[in-house]
Tab-separated table of C-alpha atoms and ligand atoms in Angstrom:
chain	number	residue	atom	x	y	z
A	1	UNK	CA	256.477	36.282	42.101
A	2	UNK	CA	253.428	36.440	44.088
A	3	UNK	CA	252.923	32.997	42.976
A	4	UNK	CA	251.654	30.021	44.162
A	5	UNK	CA	250.762	27.030	45.673
A	6	UNK	CA	249.676	24.569	48.149
A	7	UNK	CA	253.026	22.918	48.265
A	8	UNK	CA	252.348	20.403	50.933
A	9	UNK	CA	251.583	16.829	50.182
A	10	UNK	CA	249.319	14.709	52.329
A	11	UNK	CA	249.093	14.136	55.227
A	12	UNK	CA	249.892	17.722	56.199
A	13	UNK	CA	247.183	19.125	54.001
A	14	UNK	CA	244.499	17.232	55.887
A	15	UNK	CA	245.089	19.209	59.013
A	16	UNK	CA	243.328	22.196	57.477
A	17	UNK	CA	240.001	20.491	57.962
A	18	UNK	CA	240.058	18.555	61.185
A	19	UNK	CA	236.988	16.534	62.024
A	20	UNK	CA	236.258	18.646	65.072
A	21	UNK	CA	233.635	21.352	64.770
A	22	UNK	CA	233.988	24.945	65.874
A	23	UNK	CA	236.424	27.617	64.735
A	24	UNK	CA	239.935	26.543	63.859
A	25	UNK	CA	242.725	27.699	66.156
A	26	UNK	CA	245.554	29.899	64.881
A	27	UNK	CA	247.462	27.832	62.311
A	28	UNK	CA	250.746	29.342	63.483
A	29	UNK	CA	250.533	29.057	67.288
A	30	UNK	CA	247.345	27.154	68.193
A	31	UNK	CA	245.760	30.065	70.079
A	32	UNK	CA	242.003	30.709	69.925
A	33	UNK	CA	242.411	34.475	70.394
A	34	UNK	CA	241.412	35.133	66.782
A	35	UNK	CA	239.684	38.220	65.482
A	36	UNK	CA	237.938	38.381	62.118
A	37	UNK	CA	238.576	41.645	60.230
A	38	UNK	CA	238.050	41.332	56.464
A	39	UNK	CA	235.675	39.373	54.252
A	40	UNK	CA	235.425	38.840	50.543
A	41	UNK	CA	233.037	36.272	49.125
A	42	UNK	CA	232.876	34.306	45.910
A	43	UNK	CA	236.356	34.986	44.538
A	44	UNK	CA	238.200	32.701	42.084
A	45	UNK	CA	239.999	29.953	43.988
A	46	UNK	CA	243.060	30.274	41.782
A	47	UNK	CA	244.556	33.174	39.961
A	48	UNK	CA	247.640	31.743	38.303
A	49	UNK	CA	246.248	28.641	36.654
A	50	UNK	CA	246.112	29.034	32.901
A	51	UNK	CA	242.738	28.218	31.473
A	52	UNK	CA	242.512	27.202	27.825
A	53	UNK	CA	238.942	28.414	27.194
A	54	UNK	CA	236.741	31.295	28.316
A	55	UNK	CA	234.042	28.846	29.418
A	56	UNK	CA	236.450	27.092	31.792
A	57	UNK	CA	237.679	30.435	33.133
A	58	UNK	CA	234.136	31.605	33.860
A	59	UNK	CA	233.154	28.312	35.480
A	60	UNK	CA	236.263	28.218	37.653
A	61	UNK	CA	235.600	27.235	41.318
A	62	UNK	CA	235.155	30.096	43.760
A	63	UNK	CA	235.722	30.387	47.466
A	64	UNK	CA	235.393	32.864	50.331
A	65	UNK	CA	237.977	34.878	52.187
A	66	UNK	CA	237.689	35.746	55.874
A	67	UNK	CA	240.918	37.110	57.272
A	68	UNK	CA	241.481	36.472	60.964
A	69	UNK	CA	244.191	38.021	63.126
A	70	UNK	CA	245.782	36.125	66.020
A	71	UNK	CA	246.131	38.389	69.036
A	72	UNK	CA	248.780	36.094	70.505
A	73	UNK	CA	251.260	35.746	67.631
A	74	UNK	CA	250.136	38.258	64.980
A	75	UNK	CA	249.521	35.623	62.325
A	76	UNK	CA	246.826	36.359	59.728
A	77	UNK	CA	245.047	33.612	57.810
A	78	UNK	CA	241.955	32.930	55.724
A	79	UNK	CA	239.625	31.077	58.110
A	80	UNK	CA	237.472	29.892	55.217
A	81	UNK	CA	240.259	28.525	53.071
A	82	UNK	CA	239.206	25.202	51.564
A	83	UNK	CA	242.132	23.121	50.480
A	84	UNK	CA	239.831	21.093	48.244
A	85	UNK	CA	239.678	24.051	45.850
A	86	UNK	CA	243.442	24.090	45.389
A	87	UNK	CA	245.108	22.497	42.440
A	88	UNK	CA	248.702	23.028	41.475
A	89	UNK	CA	250.133	21.589	38.345
A	90	UNK	CA	252.321	22.367	35.374
A	91	UNK	CA	249.556	24.684	34.102
A	92	UNK	CA	250.362	26.970	37.005
A	93	UNK	CA	251.967	30.100	35.594
A	94	UNK	CA	253.376	32.209	38.379
A	95	UNK	CA	256.765	33.159	36.997
A	96	UNK	CA	257.785	36.785	36.713
A	97	UNK	CA	261.049	35.868	35.069
A	98	UNK	CA	260.103	37.622	31.830
A	99	UNK	CA	260.521	40.986	33.500
A	100	UNK	CA	264.008	42.579	33.408
A	101	UNK	CA	263.287	44.302	36.744
A	102	UNK	CA	262.435	40.970	38.305
A	103	UNK	CA	265.476	39.207	36.802
A	104	UNK	CA	267.717	41.890	38.251
A	105	UNK	CA	266.171	41.307	41.684
A	106	UNK	CA	266.656	37.544	41.353
A	107	UNK	CA	270.289	38.120	40.456
A	108	UNK	CA	270.787	40.400	43.448
A	109	UNK	CA	269.305	37.994	46.001
A	110	UNK	CA	271.311	35.072	44.571
A	111	UNK	CA	274.594	37.004	44.875
A	112	UNK	CA	273.603	38.130	48.370
A	113	UNK	CA	272.713	34.620	49.569
A	114	UNK	CA	275.866	33.066	48.073
A	115	UNK	CA	278.027	35.673	49.775
A	116	UNK	CA	276.254	35.478	53.141
A	117	UNK	CA	276.139	31.698	53.344
A	118	UNK	CA	279.325	30.820	51.517
A	119	UNK	CA	277.793	28.569	48.865
A	120	UNK	CA	280.585	26.849	46.925
A	121	UNK	CA	281.009	23.777	44.678
A	122	UNK	CA	280.347	20.553	46.587
A	123	UNK	CA	277.559	22.065	48.700
A	124	UNK	CA	273.872	21.457	48.029
A	125	UNK	CA	271.099	24.063	47.914
A	126	UNK	CA	267.514	22.841	48.277
A	127	UNK	CA	264.482	24.886	47.268
A	128	UNK	CA	261.054	23.858	48.528
A	129	UNK	CA	258.408	25.084	46.091
A	130	UNK	CA	260.854	26.085	43.371
A	131	UNK	CA	258.244	26.986	40.756
A	132	UNK	CA	259.924	27.014	37.354
A	133	UNK	CA	263.283	26.717	39.151
A	134	UNK	CA	264.688	30.170	38.361
A	135	UNK	CA	266.108	30.831	41.822
A	136	UNK	CA	267.799	27.517	42.596
A	137	UNK	CA	269.138	27.329	39.028
A	138	UNK	CA	270.688	30.774	39.212
A	139	UNK	CA	272.100	29.972	42.641
A	140	UNK	CA	273.807	26.866	41.202
A	141	UNK	CA	275.027	28.717	38.104
A	142	UNK	CA	276.587	31.525	40.112
A	143	UNK	CA	278.051	29.491	42.997
A	144	UNK	CA	278.878	26.144	41.386
A	145	UNK	CA	276.940	24.307	44.084
A	146	UNK	CA	274.541	21.403	43.520
A	147	UNK	CA	270.804	21.944	43.589
A	148	UNK	CA	267.540	20.224	44.378
A	149	UNK	CA	264.200	21.807	43.485
A	150	UNK	CA	260.769	20.497	44.447
A	151	UNK	CA	257.570	21.724	42.810
A	152	UNK	CA	254.675	20.135	40.918
A	153	UNK	CA	254.695	23.114	38.528
A	154	UNK	CA	258.328	22.656	37.428
A	155	UNK	CA	258.747	22.430	33.651
A	156	UNK	CA	262.039	20.734	32.634
A	157	UNK	CA	261.748	21.828	28.999
A	158	UNK	CA	261.954	25.454	30.132
A	159	UNK	CA	265.249	25.057	31.986
A	160	UNK	CA	268.188	25.326	29.572
A	161	UNK	CA	270.810	25.992	32.242
A	162	UNK	CA	274.367	24.739	31.977
A	163	UNK	CA	274.081	23.932	35.705
A	164	UNK	CA	271.268	21.443	35.037
A	165	UNK	CA	273.626	18.465	35.285
A	166	UNK	CA	274.309	19.310	38.937
A	167	UNK	CA	270.634	19.681	39.716
A	168	UNK	CA	267.720	17.409	40.536
A	169	UNK	CA	264.123	18.475	40.146
A	170	UNK	CA	261.234	16.634	41.752
A	171	UNK	CA	257.824	17.407	40.266
A	172	UNK	CA	255.804	16.897	43.401
A	173	UNK	CA	254.506	18.630	46.507
A	174	UNK	CA	256.936	18.799	49.417
A	175	UNK	CA	256.077	16.516	52.308
A	176	UNK	CA	257.464	14.111	54.919
A	177	UNK	CA	258.512	11.643	52.212
A	178	UNK	CA	261.245	14.063	51.164
A	179	UNK	CA	262.694	14.351	54.665
A	180	UNK	CA	265.768	12.381	53.490
A	181	UNK	CA	266.880	15.159	51.140
A	182	UNK	CA	269.851	16.834	52.765
A	183	UNK	CA	271.316	20.185	51.932
A	184	UNK	CA	273.548	22.836	53.485
A	185	UNK	CA	271.154	25.565	52.385
A	186	UNK	CA	267.351	25.343	52.415
A	187	UNK	CA	265.278	27.996	50.690
A	188	UNK	CA	261.552	28.456	50.332
A	189	UNK	CA	260.380	31.450	48.350
A	190	UNK	CA	256.785	32.570	47.864
A	191	UNK	CA	255.427	29.280	49.115
A	192	UNK	CA	254.584	29.676	52.811
A	193	UNK	CA	251.703	32.014	51.951
A	194	UNK	CA	250.067	29.112	50.086
A	195	UNK	CA	250.265	26.745	53.003
A	196	UNK	CA	247.481	26.724	55.597
A	197	UNK	CA	249.025	24.557	58.361
A	198	UNK	CA	252.115	26.747	58.677
A	199	UNK	CA	253.114	25.505	62.108
A	200	UNK	CA	253.108	21.917	60.885
A	201	UNK	CA	255.067	22.934	57.806
A	202	UNK	CA	257.783	24.712	59.807
A	203	UNK	CA	257.958	21.717	62.117
A	204	UNK	CA	258.543	19.487	59.101
A	205	UNK	CA	261.294	21.758	57.771
A	206	UNK	CA	262.925	21.845	61.206
A	207	UNK	CA	262.624	18.050	61.641
A	208	UNK	CA	264.223	17.341	58.269
A	209	UNK	CA	267.253	19.448	59.231
A	210	UNK	CA	267.620	17.512	62.477
A	211	UNK	CA	270.914	17.983	64.284
A	212	UNK	CA	272.713	19.546	61.312
A	213	UNK	CA	272.957	22.937	62.996
A	214	UNK	CA	275.154	24.448	60.299
A	215	UNK	CA	272.290	24.509	57.751
A	216	UNK	CA	271.169	27.968	56.655
A	217	UNK	CA	267.496	28.577	55.981
A	218	UNK	CA	266.085	31.368	53.832
A	219	UNK	CA	262.390	32.159	53.290
A	220	UNK	CA	260.910	34.924	51.149
A	221	UNK	CA	257.216	35.851	51.078
A	222	UNK	CA	254.910	38.850	50.673
A	223	UNK	CA	254.950	41.374	53.507
A	224	UNK	CA	251.529	41.920	55.079
A	225	UNK	CA	252.481	45.059	57.001
A	226	UNK	CA	252.530	47.088	53.774
A	227	UNK	CA	249.188	45.596	52.663
A	228	UNK	CA	247.562	46.493	55.985
A	229	UNK	CA	249.051	49.975	56.025
A	230	UNK	CA	247.996	50.906	52.507
A	231	UNK	CA	244.783	48.895	52.070
A	232	UNK	CA	245.983	47.369	48.805
A	233	UNK	CA	243.211	44.778	48.691
A	234	UNK	CA	244.467	43.321	45.388
A	235	UNK	CA	247.263	41.711	47.388
A	236	UNK	CA	244.737	39.626	49.311
A	237	UNK	CA	243.516	36.665	47.273
A	238	UNK	CA	242.327	33.133	47.695
A	239	UNK	CA	245.574	31.394	46.799
A	240	UNK	CA	247.282	33.181	49.654
A	241	UNK	CA	245.753	31.569	52.708
A	242	UNK	CA	248.376	32.902	55.162
A	243	UNK	CA	249.866	36.363	55.704
A	244	UNK	CA	252.884	37.392	57.763
A	245	UNK	CA	254.603	40.492	59.063
A	246	UNK	CA	258.235	40.454	60.199
A	247	UNK	CA	257.172	39.839	63.799
A	248	UNK	CA	254.683	37.026	63.206
A	249	UNK	CA	257.099	35.242	60.874
A	250	UNK	CA	259.953	35.473	63.360
A	251	UNK	CA	257.681	34.235	66.170
A	252	UNK	CA	256.740	31.159	64.142
A	253	UNK	CA	260.373	30.400	63.290
A	254	UNK	CA	261.486	30.862	66.885
A	255	UNK	CA	258.673	28.735	68.316
A	256	UNK	CA	259.537	25.897	65.951
A	257	UNK	CA	263.225	25.733	66.841
A	258	UNK	CA	265.010	28.272	64.686
A	259	UNK	CA	267.181	31.199	65.630
A	260	UNK	CA	266.385	34.206	63.452
A	261	UNK	CA	269.582	35.804	62.127
A	262	UNK	CA	268.198	38.157	59.474
A	263	UNK	CA	264.772	39.760	59.068
A	264	UNK	CA	264.206	42.460	56.474
A	265	UNK	CA	262.103	43.684	53.553
A	266	UNK	CA	263.083	43.821	49.879
A	267	UNK	CA	261.707	44.623	46.414
A	268	UNK	CA	260.331	48.066	47.268
A	269	UNK	CA	259.374	46.630	50.665
A	270	UNK	CA	256.884	44.232	49.047
A	271	UNK	CA	258.687	41.108	50.223
A	272	UNK	CA	259.668	39.774	53.603
A	273	UNK	CA	262.998	37.948	53.952
A	274	UNK	CA	264.000	35.782	56.876
A	275	UNK	CA	267.325	34.033	57.435
A	276	UNK	CA	267.557	31.459	60.208
A	277	UNK	CA	269.632	28.698	61.712
A	278	UNK	CA	268.293	25.587	63.473
A	279	UNK	CA	268.443	25.712	67.287
A	280	UNK	CA	267.935	23.012	69.914
A	281	UNK	CA	264.506	24.384	70.888
A	282	UNK	CA	262.423	27.559	70.853
A	283	UNK	CA	264.455	30.783	70.857
A	284	UNK	CA	263.745	34.229	72.321
A	285	UNK	CA	263.370	37.377	70.194
A	286	UNK	CA	266.539	39.429	69.738
A	287	UNK	CA	265.791	41.776	66.830
A	288	UNK	CA	263.938	45.086	67.319
A	289	UNK	CA	261.874	44.593	64.132
A	290	UNK	CA	260.260	41.471	65.629
A	291	UNK	CA	258.398	43.610	68.152
A	292	UNK	CA	255.358	44.469	66.003
A	293	UNK	CA	252.374	42.740	67.647
A	294	UNK	CA	250.749	45.914	68.969
A	295	UNK	CA	251.388	47.918	65.801
A	296	UNK	CA	250.013	45.093	63.618
A	297	UNK	CA	246.878	44.889	65.787
A	298	UNK	CA	246.380	48.629	65.236
A	299	UNK	CA	246.820	48.271	61.453
A	300	UNK	CA	244.315	45.395	61.377
A	301	UNK	CA	241.737	47.658	63.037
A	302	UNK	CA	241.951	50.264	60.268
A	303	UNK	CA	242.430	47.924	57.294
A	304	UNK	CA	238.841	47.952	55.996
A	305	UNK	CA	238.860	51.768	56.087
A	306	UNK	CA	242.016	51.793	53.965
A	307	UNK	CA	240.482	49.259	51.550
A	308	UNK	CA	237.392	51.450	51.173
A	309	UNK	CA	239.620	54.408	50.343
A	310	UNK	CA	241.438	52.420	47.609
A	311	UNK	CA	238.109	51.151	46.211
A	312	UNK	CA	236.788	54.686	46.132
A	313	UNK	CA	239.848	55.985	44.239
A	314	UNK	CA	239.583	53.222	41.649
A	315	UNK	CA	235.842	53.662	41.206
A	316	UNK	CA	236.380	57.377	40.640
A	317	UNK	CA	238.979	56.651	37.954
A	318	UNK	CA	236.725	54.027	36.332
A	319	UNK	CA	233.843	56.498	36.317
A	320	UNK	CA	236.019	59.192	34.722
A	321	UNK	CA	237.216	56.804	31.981
A	322	UNK	CA	233.671	55.627	31.241
A	323	UNK	CA	232.268	59.164	31.107
A	324	UNK	CA	234.897	60.310	28.621
A	325	UNK	CA	234.757	57.101	26.564
A	326	UNK	CA	238.408	56.318	27.225
A	327	UNK	CA	240.000	52.954	26.501
A	328	UNK	CA	241.749	51.245	29.407
A	329	UNK	CA	244.143	48.308	29.530
A	330	UNK	CA	245.516	46.374	32.486
A	331	UNK	CA	249.199	45.414	32.404
A	332	UNK	CA	249.848	42.289	34.482
A	333	UNK	CA	247.501	39.302	34.535
A	334	UNK	CA	248.600	37.613	37.761
A	335	UNK	CA	246.848	37.211	41.073
A	336	UNK	CA	246.672	40.951	41.752
A	337	UNK	CA	244.755	41.419	38.508
A	338	UNK	CA	242.297	38.621	39.330
A	339	UNK	CA	241.752	40.183	42.768
A	340	UNK	CA	241.208	43.643	41.270
A	341	UNK	CA	238.730	42.322	38.708
A	342	UNK	CA	236.782	40.643	41.525
A	343	UNK	CA	236.297	43.934	43.350
A	344	UNK	CA	236.191	46.793	40.843
A	345	UNK	CA	233.782	47.210	37.932
A	346	UNK	CA	235.663	48.789	35.026
A	347	UNK	CA	232.786	48.345	32.592
A	348	UNK	CA	233.214	48.905	28.875
A	349	UNK	CA	236.305	51.073	29.401
A	350	UNK	CA	238.403	47.968	29.904
A	351	UNK	CA	239.545	46.806	26.484
A	352	UNK	CA	242.541	44.584	27.080
A	353	UNK	CA	244.560	42.690	29.672
A	354	UNK	CA	248.178	42.171	28.668
A	355	UNK	CA	251.093	40.303	30.160
A	356	UNK	CA	254.772	40.124	29.302
A	357	UNK	CA	254.880	36.331	29.877
A	358	UNK	CA	254.332	34.688	26.445
A	359	UNK	CA	253.122	31.470	28.088
A	360	UNK	CA	250.008	33.338	29.201
A	361	UNK	CA	249.003	34.743	25.824
A	362	UNK	CA	245.759	33.311	24.452
A	363	UNK	CA	244.852	31.862	27.850
A	364	UNK	CA	241.976	33.031	30.024
A	365	UNK	CA	241.747	34.681	33.433
A	366	UNK	CA	239.912	32.693	36.131
A	367	UNK	CA	236.672	34.317	37.218
A	368	UNK	CA	236.315	37.123	34.689
A	369	UNK	CA	237.091	34.988	31.615
A	370	UNK	CA	239.228	37.716	30.012
A	371	UNK	CA	241.687	36.573	27.383
A	372	UNK	CA	245.294	37.516	28.122
A	373	UNK	CA	247.122	39.184	25.257
A	374	UNK	CA	250.709	40.142	24.559
A	375	UNK	CA	251.785	43.802	24.917
A	376	UNK	CA	251.766	44.150	21.109
A	377	UNK	CA	247.951	44.092	21.243
A	378	UNK	CA	248.175	47.621	22.666
A	379	UNK	CA	249.795	48.964	19.482
A	380	UNK	CA	246.498	48.675	17.614
A	381	UNK	CA	244.271	49.443	20.601
A	382	UNK	CA	246.082	52.677	21.563
A	383	UNK	CA	244.725	52.760	25.152
A	384	UNK	CA	244.157	56.103	26.874
A	385	UNK	CA	245.066	54.661	30.264
A	386	UNK	CA	246.998	51.639	31.512
A	387	UNK	CA	246.545	50.211	35.005
A	388	UNK	CA	249.868	48.759	36.171
A	389	UNK	CA	249.232	45.894	38.581
A	390	UNK	CA	252.582	46.265	40.342
A	391	UNK	CA	254.087	49.726	40.598
A	392	UNK	CA	257.603	48.295	40.723
A	393	UNK	CA	257.334	47.646	36.979
A	394	UNK	CA	256.186	51.175	36.084
A	395	UNK	CA	259.400	52.314	34.366
A	396	UNK	CA	259.782	49.019	32.528
A	397	UNK	CA	256.186	49.249	31.270
A	398	UNK	CA	256.505	52.946	30.400
A	399	UNK	CA	259.479	51.967	28.241
A	400	UNK	CA	257.611	49.034	26.616
A	401	UNK	CA	254.732	51.383	25.765
A	402	UNK	CA	257.058	54.081	24.413
A	403	UNK	CA	258.755	51.598	22.045
A	404	UNK	CA	255.261	51.018	20.605
A	405	UNK	CA	254.687	54.766	20.217
A	406	UNK	CA	252.289	54.893	23.161
A	407	UNK	CA	252.135	57.402	26.012
A	408	UNK	CA	248.898	56.625	27.880
A	409	UNK	CA	247.996	57.799	31.359
A	410	UNK	CA	249.564	55.318	33.786
A	411	UNK	CA	247.893	54.195	36.979
A	412	UNK	CA	250.447	52.163	38.965
A	413	UNK	CA	248.948	50.158	41.822
B	501	ZN	ZN1	248.756	32.685	66.655
């Protein structure tokens, strides 16, 4: 899902570049106690936009990444994020819904949310930044509730659900003009990490709920603690301008008038889930897992060392493949792949980049200009090694390869 998107309409977006000079304060708490700890220059500004030609992919705008850590709230953001480089549209292809492993996960969280929050017919579930609408649609199918989804990248022709008649989709960025939309359940999945002014965004969400204190709020986003711990630099990319751990996310929610009821990780600990209820003002921490400011600060200090170790391992593998003339393919053409290609030189060994999503086939990867192929391309290529961009799909990909008579060396990242 590591998807998308600047999902905020004007005027919120403007706050990223105030007229004042000098370093920006923390976008989550306003503090100036920021510490820069990781830089990556000249990376593609988008990694999920589909580009129709190689020339457009190669000429795609680039930007810089400078991660800063807030010593006061633990928030991490890209201080050099330029909102002007962001464009989200129907050509945005972030969905992972072609993976059985992912569909199973989607099913599980829908059942879990319906059970926890008692979604039944007559209630309304709202999803801010719904992408292709998989989550809110499944939620409506399984619970019988009504649904509203907001996202500029929504594609109505791809939603064949029987629940569609109870649902409304708005192909736009979320913003103050949608404050009138009321729902008993508000979800926002894999969107917050694409929003720079996160404090302003949470304030907007809180304001739109108003005095309806029975509303349940659920957010899901990538977990930064794992990225910091393991140095998996391919999970840091331009589209993600903000990064949270359990503690920093809970602190933002609490400061903006929510009470945090649930805070946990899912999907092999890759994702962070938060469940909250509106409160009358800021709330105090109550959960032990919120207390991570000191441990996050320590992880930030050793992050570049971990990144160097991962780069070294990959370079060693690339060198080995080149030396022995082996053919390598990458499975997974999303943001992680774009980030990997920006940092590691695979040389002539790399022969193919494949993806299970048919909407990506024949399109080109921003930055490197590689054409994305379907997995069937590997049948003729017979790669010696396959780099798997997300280890959670290893068994699924091993199976896909085996059905094509292939048993290459697998390198799950
Ligand atoms: Zn802060």
